[in-house]
Tab-separated table of C-alpha atoms and ligand atoms in Angstrom:
chain	number	residue	atom	x	y	z
A	1	MET	CA	84.240	102.732	107.718
A	2	ALA	CA	85.085	99.175	108.006
A	3	LEU	CA	86.460	98.513	104.463
A	4	LYS	CA	88.617	101.157	102.834
A	5	THR	CA	89.588	101.028	98.864
A	6	GLY	CA	93.007	101.477	98.483
A	7	GLU	CA	92.875	104.279	97.291
A	8	GLU	CA	91.725	105.675	100.326
A	9	TYR	CA	94.146	104.071	102.009
A	10	LEU	CA	96.837	106.067	99.779
A	11	LYS	CA	95.191	108.800	101.555
A	12	SER	CA	94.979	108.108	104.939
A	13	LEU	CA	98.574	106.734	104.696
A	14	ARG	CA	99.391	110.426	102.637
A	15	GLU	CA	97.545	112.754	106.038
A	16	LEU	CA	99.473	110.074	108.147
A	17	GLY	CA	102.872	111.927	106.595
A	18	LEU	CA	105.352	109.593	107.605
A	19	CYS	CA	109.251	110.121	107.459
A	20	ALA	CA	112.573	108.080	106.806
A	21	MET	CA	115.830	108.244	106.265
A	22	VAL	CA	116.014	107.027	102.886
A	23	HIS	CA	119.243	106.953	101.236
A	24	GLY	CA	121.245	108.676	103.207
A	25	ARG	CA	118.199	111.453	103.068
A	26	LEU	CA	115.374	112.548	105.435
A	27	THR	CA	112.910	111.890	103.131
A	28	GLU	CA	108.855	112.959	103.338
A	29	ASP	CA	106.382	112.066	100.800
A	30	LEU	CA	106.728	108.303	101.445
A	31	PRO	CA	104.203	107.035	99.000
A	32	GLY	CA	105.374	109.084	96.383
A	33	HIS	CA	108.905	107.824	96.742
A	34	PRO	CA	109.872	105.364	93.512
A	35	LEU	CA	111.640	103.937	95.967
A	36	VAL	CA	109.081	103.030	98.540
A	37	ALA	CA	105.871	103.310	95.923
A	38	PRO	CA	106.134	99.930	94.390
A	39	SER	CA	105.778	98.625	98.266
A	40	THR	CA	102.979	100.974	99.434
A	41	ARG	CA	100.902	99.328	96.045
A	42	ALA	CA	101.193	96.180	97.658
A	43	VAL	CA	99.734	97.191	100.869
A	44	ALA	CA	96.981	98.526	98.869
A	45	ALA	CA	96.722	95.514	96.514
A	46	THR	CA	95.050	94.176	99.879
A	47	TYR	CA	92.745	96.868	100.493
A	48	ASP	CA	91.364	96.717	96.518
A	49	LEU	CA	90.597	92.630	96.707
A	50	ALA	CA	88.643	93.351	99.694
A	51	GLN	CA	86.456	94.951	97.300
A	52	SER	CA	86.975	92.591	94.562
A	53	PRO	CA	83.883	90.608	94.435
A	54	GLU	CA	85.777	87.103	93.513
A	55	ALA	CA	88.288	87.647	96.825
A	56	LYS	CA	86.135	88.979	99.117
A	57	ASP	CA	85.223	85.608	101.206
A	58	LEU	CA	88.858	84.992	101.331
A	59	LEU	CA	89.929	89.152	102.199
A	60	THR	CA	87.014	90.028	104.617
A	61	ALA	CA	85.583	88.493	107.752
A	62	GLU	CA	83.042	89.392	110.355
A	63	SER	CA	84.460	90.985	113.192
A	64	SER	CA	84.028	88.927	116.501
A	65	LEU	CA	84.020	92.477	118.450
A	66	THR	CA	81.807	94.359	116.819
A	67	GLY	CA	80.165	92.664	114.125
A	68	ASP	CA	80.859	94.777	110.996
A	69	ALA	CA	82.227	93.671	107.818
A	70	ILE	CA	86.282	93.742	108.126
A	71	ASN	CA	89.361	93.134	106.213
A	72	ARG	CA	90.555	89.580	107.484
A	73	PHE	CA	93.869	91.192	107.664
A	74	THR	CA	92.527	93.025	110.686
A	75	HIS	CA	90.276	89.458	112.251
A	76	LEU	CA	90.614	87.913	114.944
A	77	HIS	CA	90.071	83.949	113.938
A	78	GLN	CA	87.394	82.577	115.340
A	79	SER	CA	87.427	79.305	114.334
A	80	ALA	CA	90.016	76.740	111.851
A	81	GLU	CA	88.085	77.379	108.915
A	82	ASP	CA	89.093	81.477	109.037
A	83	LEU	CA	92.852	79.963	109.893
A	84	VAL	CA	92.257	78.425	106.674
A	85	LYS	CA	90.772	80.983	104.816
A	86	LYS	CA	94.049	83.329	106.183
A	87	ILE	CA	96.832	80.502	104.571
A	88	GLN	CA	94.353	81.212	101.143
A	89	MET	CA	94.154	84.766	101.282
A	90	GLN	CA	98.183	85.031	101.751
A	91	ARG	CA	98.607	83.081	99.032
A	92	LEU	CA	96.106	84.884	96.321
A	93	CYS	CA	98.052	88.390	97.489
A	94	GLY	CA	101.298	86.866	96.664
A	95	ASN	CA	99.948	85.773	93.461
A	96	VAL	CA	98.441	89.146	92.486
A	97	THR	CA	101.699	91.072	93.792
A	98	GLY	CA	104.507	88.245	93.483
A	99	CYS	CA	105.924	89.978	96.248
A	100	CYS	CA	105.505	90.180	100.638
A	101	PHE	CA	102.396	91.965	100.476
A	102	GLN	CA	103.352	93.241	104.810
A	103	ARG	CA	99.843	93.406	106.227
A	104	CYS	CA	100.578	89.607	107.840
A	105	VAL	CA	102.497	91.019	110.717
A	106	GLY	CA	100.103	93.154	112.841
A	107	MET	CA	97.618	90.458	112.422
A	108	ASP	CA	99.823	87.968	113.878
A	109	ALA	CA	100.709	90.113	116.597
A	110	ALA	CA	97.103	90.662	117.536
A	111	ASN	CA	96.025	87.201	117.781
A	112	ALA	CA	99.133	86.823	120.134
A	113	VAL	CA	98.581	89.621	122.287
A	114	PHE	CA	93.981	88.625	122.219
A	115	SER	CA	94.779	85.754	123.560
A	116	VAL	CA	97.940	86.405	125.934
A	117	THR	CA	96.335	89.383	127.532
A	118	TYR	CA	93.357	87.360	128.620
A	119	GLU	CA	95.457	84.844	130.014
A	120	CYS	CA	97.939	87.409	131.963
A	121	ASP	CA	95.147	89.233	133.317
A	122	ALA	CA	93.288	85.548	134.747
A	123	GLY	CA	96.985	85.223	136.436
A	124	HIS	CA	97.777	88.788	137.459
A	125	GLY	CA	94.278	90.605	138.063
A	126	THR	CA	96.003	92.956	135.175
A	127	ARG	CA	93.613	94.735	132.686
A	128	TYR	CA	95.106	94.744	129.705
A	129	HIS	CA	92.726	92.332	127.675
A	130	GLY	CA	90.092	94.663	127.858
A	131	ARG	CA	92.230	97.524	126.870
A	132	PHE	CA	93.465	95.496	123.746
A	133	ARG	CA	90.179	94.615	123.095
A	134	GLU	CA	88.787	98.303	122.682
A	135	TYR	CA	92.114	98.929	120.826
A	136	TRP	CA	91.462	96.659	118.175
A	137	ALA	CA	87.935	97.600	117.818
A	138	MET	CA	89.473	100.715	116.629
A	139	ILE	CA	91.779	99.284	114.011
A	140	GLN	CA	89.200	97.263	112.611
A	141	LYS	CA	86.736	100.115	112.605
A	142	HIS	CA	88.990	102.289	110.487
A	143	ASP	CA	90.612	99.121	108.666
A	144	LEU	CA	94.087	100.415	109.519
A	145	VAL	CA	97.646	98.343	109.045
A	146	VAL	CA	99.804	97.463	112.050
A	147	ASP	CA	102.746	96.533	111.785
A	148	GLY	CA	103.933	93.888	114.943
A	149	ALA	CA	107.098	94.758	115.690
A	150	MET	CA	109.396	92.143	117.347
A	151	THR	CA	112.710	91.405	116.711
A	152	ASP	CA	115.383	93.682	118.719
A	153	PRO	CA	119.001	94.644	117.903
A	154	LYS	CA	119.543	92.010	120.458
A	155	GLY	CA	124.003	93.253	120.918
A	156	ASP	CA	125.946	90.322	122.355
A	157	ARG	CA	123.989	87.365	121.371
A	158	SER	CA	125.779	86.111	124.556
A	159	LYS	CA	124.445	88.233	127.022
A	160	ARG	CA	121.116	88.560	128.316
A	161	PRO	CA	119.187	91.741	128.240
A	162	LYS	CA	120.160	92.996	131.317
A	163	ASP	CA	123.747	92.728	131.454
A	164	GLN	CA	124.385	93.982	127.624
A	165	ALA	CA	126.697	97.293	127.708
A	166	ASP	CA	124.125	99.352	126.388
A	167	PRO	CA	120.932	98.174	128.281
A	168	ASP	CA	118.745	100.060	125.410
A	169	LEU	CA	119.860	96.715	122.721
A	170	TYR	CA	116.523	95.279	123.683
A	171	LEU	CA	113.788	98.021	123.462
A	172	ARG	CA	112.405	98.348	127.779
A	173	VAL	CA	110.851	100.752	130.004
A	174	VAL	CA	112.726	103.880	131.006
A	175	GLU	CA	110.655	105.411	133.170
A	176	ARG	CA	107.017	104.638	134.601
A	177	ARG	CA	104.829	108.049	134.787
A	178	PRO	CA	100.959	108.565	136.031
A	179	GLY	CA	99.058	107.800	132.711
A	180	GLY	CA	101.640	105.840	130.439
A	181	ILE	CA	105.133	105.065	130.391
A	182	VAL	CA	108.280	105.960	128.368
A	183	VAL	CA	110.029	103.631	125.677
A	184	ARG	CA	113.624	103.685	124.314
A	185	GLY	CA	115.054	100.945	122.196
A	186	ALA	CA	115.171	99.612	118.513
A	187	LYS	CA	112.953	97.097	115.843
A	188	LEU	CA	115.178	95.848	113.629
A	189	HIS	CA	113.265	93.925	110.173
A	190	GLN	CA	110.145	95.659	110.251
A	191	THR	CA	108.314	94.657	107.156
A	192	GLY	CA	105.880	97.175	106.067
A	193	MET	CA	106.455	99.620	108.489
A	194	LEU	CA	106.202	102.881	106.918
A	195	ASN	CA	102.915	101.358	104.782
A	196	SER	CA	101.729	100.918	108.540
A	197	HIS	CA	99.593	103.615	110.451
A	198	GLU	CA	100.577	101.793	114.348
A	199	VAL	CA	102.933	99.586	115.005
A	200	LEU	CA	102.640	97.111	118.005
A	201	VAL	CA	105.067	96.275	119.964
A	202	MET	CA	106.089	93.273	121.569
A	203	PRO	CA	109.355	91.567	123.807
A	204	THR	CA	111.234	89.691	121.347
A	205	VAL	CA	112.778	86.855	123.560
A	206	ALA	CA	111.165	85.147	127.312
A	207	MET	CA	112.621	87.349	129.786
A	208	ARG	CA	113.015	86.030	133.168
A	209	PRO	CA	112.386	87.602	136.885
A	210	GLY	CA	115.203	90.678	136.928
A	211	GLU	CA	114.390	91.680	133.312
A	212	GLU	CA	110.811	93.322	134.101
A	213	ASP	CA	111.513	96.431	132.104
A	214	TRP	CA	112.529	94.315	128.520
A	215	ALA	CA	108.760	92.533	129.329
A	216	VAL	CA	106.742	94.993	127.419
A	217	CYS	CA	103.563	95.078	125.120
A	218	PHE	CA	102.189	98.243	123.440
A	219	ALA	CA	100.858	99.893	120.473
A	220	VAL	CA	101.772	103.503	119.326
A	221	PRO	CA	100.833	105.231	116.170
A	222	THR	CA	104.453	104.994	113.902
A	223	ASN	CA	104.454	109.111	113.489
A	224	ALA	CA	104.494	109.034	117.735
A	225	PRO	CA	106.767	111.731	118.549
A	226	GLY	CA	110.466	110.232	119.214
A	227	ILE	CA	109.929	107.638	117.133
A	228	ARG	CA	112.674	107.769	113.692
A	229	HIS	CA	112.601	105.220	110.922
A	230	PHE	CA	115.113	103.828	108.780
A	231	TYR	CA	114.409	102.549	105.435
A	232	GLY	CA	116.424	98.747	104.269
A	233	ARG	CA	118.422	98.805	101.226
A	234	GLN	CA	117.576	96.065	99.056
A	235	VAL	CA	119.404	94.042	96.034
A	236	SER	CA	118.993	96.331	92.807
A	237	ASP	CA	116.466	98.883	94.572
A	238	THR	CA	118.076	101.605	92.675
A	239	ARG	CA	116.597	100.400	89.692
A	240	LYS	CA	113.576	101.595	90.785
A	241	LEU	CA	115.350	104.948	90.010
A	242	GLU	CA	115.610	104.228	86.342
A	243	PRO	CA	113.383	105.243	83.386
A	244	GLY	CA	110.770	102.529	82.210
A	245	ARG	CA	110.255	99.343	84.477
A	246	LEU	CA	111.410	96.400	82.843
A	247	ASP	CA	114.836	95.807	84.691
A	248	VAL	CA	113.146	96.459	87.939
A	249	GLY	CA	111.522	92.772	87.157
A	250	ASN	CA	108.029	93.136	89.467
A	251	PRO	CA	106.967	96.550	87.923
A	252	GLU	CA	104.280	97.565	90.102
A	253	PHE	CA	104.879	96.323	93.492
A	254	GLY	CA	107.787	95.305	95.917
A	255	GLY	CA	108.301	94.397	99.451
A	256	GLN	CA	109.791	97.284	102.073
A	257	GLU	CA	112.361	96.298	105.611
A	258	VAL	CA	112.547	99.165	107.786
A	259	MET	CA	114.750	99.858	111.132
A	260	THR	CA	113.032	101.992	113.452
A	261	VAL	CA	113.728	103.334	117.002
A	262	PHE	CA	112.226	104.498	119.970
A	263	GLU	CA	113.783	107.029	121.476
A	264	ASP	CA	111.802	108.031	124.504
A	265	VAL	CA	108.416	107.516	123.325
A	266	PHE	CA	105.601	107.841	125.765
A	267	VAL	CA	102.800	105.050	125.227
A	268	PRO	CA	99.230	105.962	127.526
A	269	GLU	CA	98.611	103.542	129.765
A	270	GLU	CA	95.160	102.284	127.644
A	271	ARG	CA	97.632	101.337	124.895
A	272	VAL	CA	100.004	98.861	126.961
A	273	PHE	CA	99.013	95.767	127.307
A	274	LEU	CA	101.851	93.931	129.332
A	275	CYS	CA	104.350	96.054	130.901
A	276	GLY	CA	106.396	93.693	133.893
A	277	GLU	CA	104.908	90.499	133.426
A	278	THR	CA	107.552	88.175	132.830
A	279	ASP	CA	106.325	84.873	132.797
A	280	GLN	CA	103.514	85.928	129.856
A	281	SER	CA	106.591	87.302	127.218
A	282	GLY	CA	107.802	84.073	126.359
A	283	LYS	CA	104.296	82.696	125.483
A	284	LEU	CA	103.985	85.823	123.065
A	285	VAL	CA	107.025	85.450	121.292
A	286	GLU	CA	105.700	81.919	121.112
A	287	ARG	CA	102.541	82.380	119.761
A	288	PHE	CA	103.298	85.426	117.095
A	289	ALA	CA	106.460	83.539	116.229
A	290	GLY	CA	103.639	80.593	115.804
A	291	TYR	CA	100.964	82.521	113.609
A	292	HIS	CA	103.654	83.753	111.617
A	293	ARG	CA	105.294	80.488	110.602
A	294	GLN	CA	101.922	79.532	109.484
A	295	SER	CA	101.607	82.807	107.245
A	296	TYR	CA	104.041	81.529	105.357
A	297	GLY	CA	102.875	78.370	104.542
A	298	GLY	CA	100.598	81.063	101.998
A	299	CYS	CA	102.116	83.716	101.079
A	300	LYS	CA	105.812	82.015	100.067
A	301	VAL	CA	103.338	79.815	98.346
A	302	GLY	CA	101.836	82.759	96.439
A	303	VAL	CA	104.944	84.102	95.004
A	304	GLY	CA	106.681	80.526	94.320
A	305	ASP	CA	103.081	79.975	91.921
A	306	VAL	CA	104.958	83.458	90.508
A	307	LEU	CA	108.214	81.266	90.315
A	308	ILE	CA	106.924	78.689	88.616
A	309	GLY	CA	104.653	80.416	86.053
A	310	ALA	CA	107.411	82.425	85.169
A	311	SER	CA	110.255	79.616	84.817
A	312	ALA	CA	107.549	77.988	82.802
A	313	LEU	CA	107.553	80.785	80.496
A	314	ILE	CA	111.169	81.351	80.112
A	315	ALA	CA	111.144	77.764	79.491
A	316	ARG	CA	108.573	78.077	76.513
A	317	LEU	CA	110.300	81.245	75.088
A	318	ASN	CA	113.452	79.916	75.146
A	319	GLY	CA	112.199	76.253	72.893
A	320	THR	CA	112.930	74.439	76.353
A	321	ASP	CA	109.770	73.082	77.209
A	322	GLN	CA	109.738	69.901	75.682
A	323	ALA	CA	112.466	68.668	77.155
A	324	SER	CA	111.753	66.595	79.397
A	325	HIS	CA	113.944	67.655	82.154
A	326	ILE	CA	112.222	70.656	82.693
A	327	LYS	CA	109.040	69.139	82.273
A	328	ASP	CA	110.275	66.948	85.560
A	329	LYS	CA	112.063	70.252	87.041
A	330	LEU	CA	108.788	72.272	87.212
A	331	VAL	CA	107.069	69.168	87.935
A	332	GLU	CA	109.885	69.168	91.472
A	333	MET	CA	108.887	73.442	91.789
A	334	ILE	CA	105.173	72.607	92.083
A	335	HIS	CA	105.650	69.653	94.576
A	336	LEU	CA	107.786	71.595	96.916
A	337	ASN	CA	105.371	74.514	96.386
A	338	GLU	CA	102.376	72.440	96.964
A	339	THR	CA	104.411	70.755	99.989
A	340	MET	CA	104.725	74.233	102.125
A	341	PHE	CA	100.753	75.218	101.220
A	342	ALA	CA	100.151	71.288	102.840
A	343	CYS	CA	101.733	72.535	105.976
A	344	GLY	CA	100.088	76.038	106.152
A	345	ILE	CA	96.633	74.502	106.018
A	346	ALA	CA	97.040	71.781	107.729
A	347	CYS	CA	98.452	73.553	110.577
A	348	SER	CA	95.340	75.955	110.551
A	349	ALA	CA	92.772	72.705	110.303
A	350	LEU	CA	94.260	71.404	112.955
A	351	GLY	CA	93.439	74.234	114.822
A	352	HIS	CA	92.022	75.186	118.405
A	353	PRO	CA	90.362	77.947	120.384
A	354	THR	CA	92.094	79.826	122.610
A	355	ALA	CA	90.666	80.879	126.594
A	356	ALA	CA	89.910	84.054	124.935
A	357	GLY	CA	88.031	82.727	122.481
A	358	ASN	CA	90.131	83.257	119.273
A	359	TYR	CA	92.014	80.516	117.443
A	360	GLU	CA	95.607	79.046	117.105
A	361	ILE	CA	97.232	76.656	115.264
A	362	ASN	CA	98.807	73.402	115.707
A	363	LEU	CA	102.226	75.173	116.960
A	364	LEU	CA	104.134	71.467	116.072
A	365	LEU	CA	102.650	71.500	112.143
A	366	ALA	CA	103.146	75.784	111.847
A	367	ASN	CA	107.133	75.000	112.347
A	368	VAL	CA	107.321	72.117	110.528
A	369	CYS	CA	105.740	74.489	107.629
A	370	LYS	CA	107.970	77.441	108.585
A	371	LEU	CA	111.257	74.711	108.381
A	372	ASN	CA	110.395	73.717	105.380
A	373	VAL	CA	109.957	77.284	104.352
A	374	THR	CA	113.713	77.744	105.056
A	375	ARG	CA	114.767	75.545	102.776
A	376	PHE	CA	112.027	74.992	100.094
A	377	PRO	CA	112.374	78.343	98.350
A	378	TYR	CA	115.970	78.153	97.620
A	379	GLU	CA	115.617	75.083	96.308
A	380	LEU	CA	112.680	76.313	93.905
A	381	ALA	CA	115.056	79.603	93.020
A	382	ARG	CA	118.056	77.149	91.799
A	383	LEU	CA	115.662	75.250	89.574
A	384	ALA	CA	114.418	78.842	88.406
A	385	THR	CA	118.309	79.766	88.050
A	386	ASP	CA	118.636	76.502	86.202
A	387	ILE	CA	115.406	76.254	83.714
A	388	ALA	CA	116.233	80.447	83.364
A	389	GLY	CA	119.790	79.924	81.454
A	390	GLY	CA	122.561	81.880	81.783
A	391	LEU	CA	121.063	84.773	80.737
A	392	LEU	CA	119.538	85.981	83.552
A	393	GLY	CA	122.486	86.918	84.750
A	394	THR	CA	124.172	88.530	81.441
A	395	MET	CA	121.634	90.400	80.063
A	396	PRO	CA	122.536	93.760	78.461
A	397	PRO	CA	119.844	96.766	80.115
A	398	ALA	CA	116.398	97.562	78.893
A	399	ALA	CA	118.025	100.699	78.017
A	400	ASP	CA	119.652	99.102	75.112
A	401	LEU	CA	116.507	98.142	73.874
A	402	SER	CA	115.132	101.824	72.965
A	403	ASP	CA	118.744	103.104	71.456
A	404	PRO	CA	118.356	102.878	67.535
A	405	SER	CA	122.035	101.081	66.938
A	406	ALA	CA	122.045	98.776	69.937
A	407	GLY	CA	118.472	97.544	69.892
A	408	PRO	CA	117.693	96.334	66.447
A	409	LEU	CA	121.070	94.125	67.320
A	410	LEU	CA	119.355	93.241	71.146
A	411	ARG	CA	116.398	91.922	68.658
A	412	LYS	CA	117.782	89.981	66.389
A	413	TYR	CA	120.721	88.444	68.926
A	414	LEU	CA	118.113	87.752	72.174
A	415	ALA	CA	115.224	86.295	69.725
A	416	ALA	CA	114.247	82.568	71.278
A	417	ALA	CA	111.282	81.209	70.150
A	418	PRO	CA	109.130	82.513	69.265
A	419	VAL	CA	111.336	85.346	67.638
A	420	ALA	CA	109.074	87.850	67.773
A	421	GLU	CA	109.177	88.433	71.938
A	422	VAL	CA	112.749	89.349	72.627
A	423	GLU	CA	110.931	91.925	75.222
A	424	ALA	CA	108.796	89.442	76.674
A	425	ARG	CA	111.630	86.999	77.031
A	426	MET	CA	113.616	90.088	78.884
A	427	LYS	CA	110.717	90.738	81.054
A	428	VAL	CA	110.515	87.614	82.457
A	429	LEU	CA	114.113	86.839	82.747
A	430	ARG	CA	113.633	90.402	84.847
A	431	LEU	CA	110.737	88.842	87.112
A	432	ILE	CA	112.844	85.614	87.992
A	433	GLU	CA	116.014	87.821	88.786
A	434	ASN	CA	114.321	89.945	91.147
A	435	LEU	CA	112.959	86.878	92.403
A	436	VAL	CA	116.176	85.103	92.735
A	437	ALA	CA	118.776	87.377	93.276
A	438	GLY	CA	117.093	90.661	93.262
A	439	ALA	CA	115.224	92.618	95.337
A	440	GLY	CA	112.464	90.093	95.326
A	441	ALA	CA	114.935	87.428	96.954
A	442	VAL	CA	114.421	89.396	99.982
A	443	ALA	CA	111.487	88.095	101.204
A	444	TYR	CA	111.582	85.032	98.828
A	445	LEU	CA	114.447	83.537	100.088
A	446	ILE	CA	115.895	85.895	103.103
A	447	GLU	CA	113.351	86.429	104.646
A	448	SER	CA	112.007	82.840	104.109
A	449	MET	CA	114.839	82.097	106.373
A	450	HIS	CA	114.720	84.432	109.009
A	451	GLY	CA	111.673	86.090	109.727
A	452	ALA	CA	109.127	84.704	111.916
A	453	GLY	CA	113.024	83.108	113.181
A	454	PRO	CA	115.576	80.950	112.053
A	455	PRO	CA	115.684	77.329	111.603
A	456	ALA	CA	117.562	76.428	114.679
A	457	ALA	CA	114.397	78.281	116.693
A	458	GLN	CA	111.747	75.997	114.356
A	459	ARG	CA	113.965	72.965	115.223
A	460	ILE	CA	114.126	73.966	119.041
A	461	MET	CA	109.648	74.655	118.854
A	462	ILE	CA	109.658	71.204	116.871
A	463	GLY	CA	112.246	69.368	119.309
A	464	ARG	CA	109.973	70.606	122.424
A	465	GLN	CA	106.343	69.810	120.553
A	466	GLY	CA	107.563	66.794	118.966
A	467	ASP	CA	106.999	63.902	122.113
A	468	LEU	CA	109.519	61.955	121.914
A	469	GLU	CA	108.192	60.761	125.061
A	470	GLY	CA	105.357	59.902	123.755
A	471	LYS	CA	106.926	58.204	120.793
A	472	MET	CA	108.802	56.136	122.779
A	473	ASP	CA	106.099	54.765	125.454
A	474	LEU	CA	104.682	53.620	121.761
A	475	ALA	CA	107.609	51.809	120.862
A	476	LYS	CA	107.694	50.307	124.706
A	477	ARG	CA	104.152	49.276	124.519
A	478	LEU	CA	104.824	47.690	120.737
A	479	LEU	CA	107.753	45.448	122.543
A	480	GLY	CA	106.588	45.069	125.986
A	481	ILE	CA	108.933	46.974	127.392
B	1	SF4	FE1	102.964	88.678	104.933
B	1	SF4	FE2	104.569	86.877	104.193
B	1	SF4	FE3	105.153	89.598	104.081
B	1	SF4	FE4	105.217	88.178	106.534
B	1	SF4	S1	106.231	87.850	104.390
B	1	SF4	S2	104.227	90.043	105.931
B	1	SF4	S3	103.831	86.799	106.188
B	1	SF4	S4	103.376	88.660	103.105
B	2	FE	FE1	108.113	88.009	107.734
């Protein structure tokens, strides 16, 4: 079955039977847990959209490995048009869920590993690429969710992996056995790990000679023996445990971040895609980061659309929508949001084929895209906060609305324009709160800053790719010097 429905995905996840530490307790039945379920539903939306006639063109593709129809989240991009469709798909998913839908990291990792394994084999005579093709064809066939895992804890940032007091602070190979390897370490900030069937692990930085044990790329099921998951806290997350959904802000969907520990996990040989080839690790990091920096030009824009819509709506409900400064702020929000989208589209449209045959984005423009994403959502959030008004931070809880004596007072004193829509006004304010200061802000703001690397990482890449020498030549030629 190459295309699962959302329901079939949920069933497969339940069968996987992952468990994790959630708020201090080892917890099973994660898809049924009220804290986790919204994030699972967000991933399920990527399956349901692939079934919908209107979204099918964006959400599905023809597999380059098998020729079958597959979900685009498992696609190896075959053209610049594919890269553009990826961005459009992510914007659509952001529109539908209003949160991080978690499924992009595996897609971005796969596209990077696909081309790097090919080049590694060509340079080193290794046999990783064939293995990866086989592995990924299996992922496509079963329409699985893969968590792409890159970020190590990194310990003392001033020290290299091998110089850390504890060498496990960078995930590494601790044993080589016939038929496979044993790995130990941890990966932080794992978006959607508990909603994933598989995890594809990559090195976190460019390794140097002498750091062969840390130059490792492999895949294992998320329930492999030795793996332990720790569910991350998000602002106001326990609101999801309260009766009623109004105060959650986003009533249906949410994101998920996890810390995953690998305690001597065995990886069979056929799932090892890099092991000791230090010269390939930097390229893998750079390529994955490039694809993921492109991704943000789609997903954050999709969520931004929701925030702009909510801001316009609250202005209407407050009766401020005709004020010229409000109109101008909304225009500014649209301008910023579409600028990020334009960068996502541009780095995709100028994509190029790799030696392995899949398409890679324009790296310079992907880094420009992400650098804008480290700023613009913050400005969008500031403008949304401005438009919403102070009630955003002071509103009584939804529970008061249903109290016989408090409810009528809330309805009387929180009435605006039109008078009848107090509950709608509270809902819109909670949605804005969710995105600018609540659980949704983890993905919309913190992840915009740090996901796929912080701004300093993009600046390094822009400095490297910006061709300053070439630009100086232009000036020199013009001046005859
Ligand atoms: Fe996808 Fe965006 Fe979430 Fe990353 S932050 S997984 S790109 S939705
Ligand atoms: Fe991310």
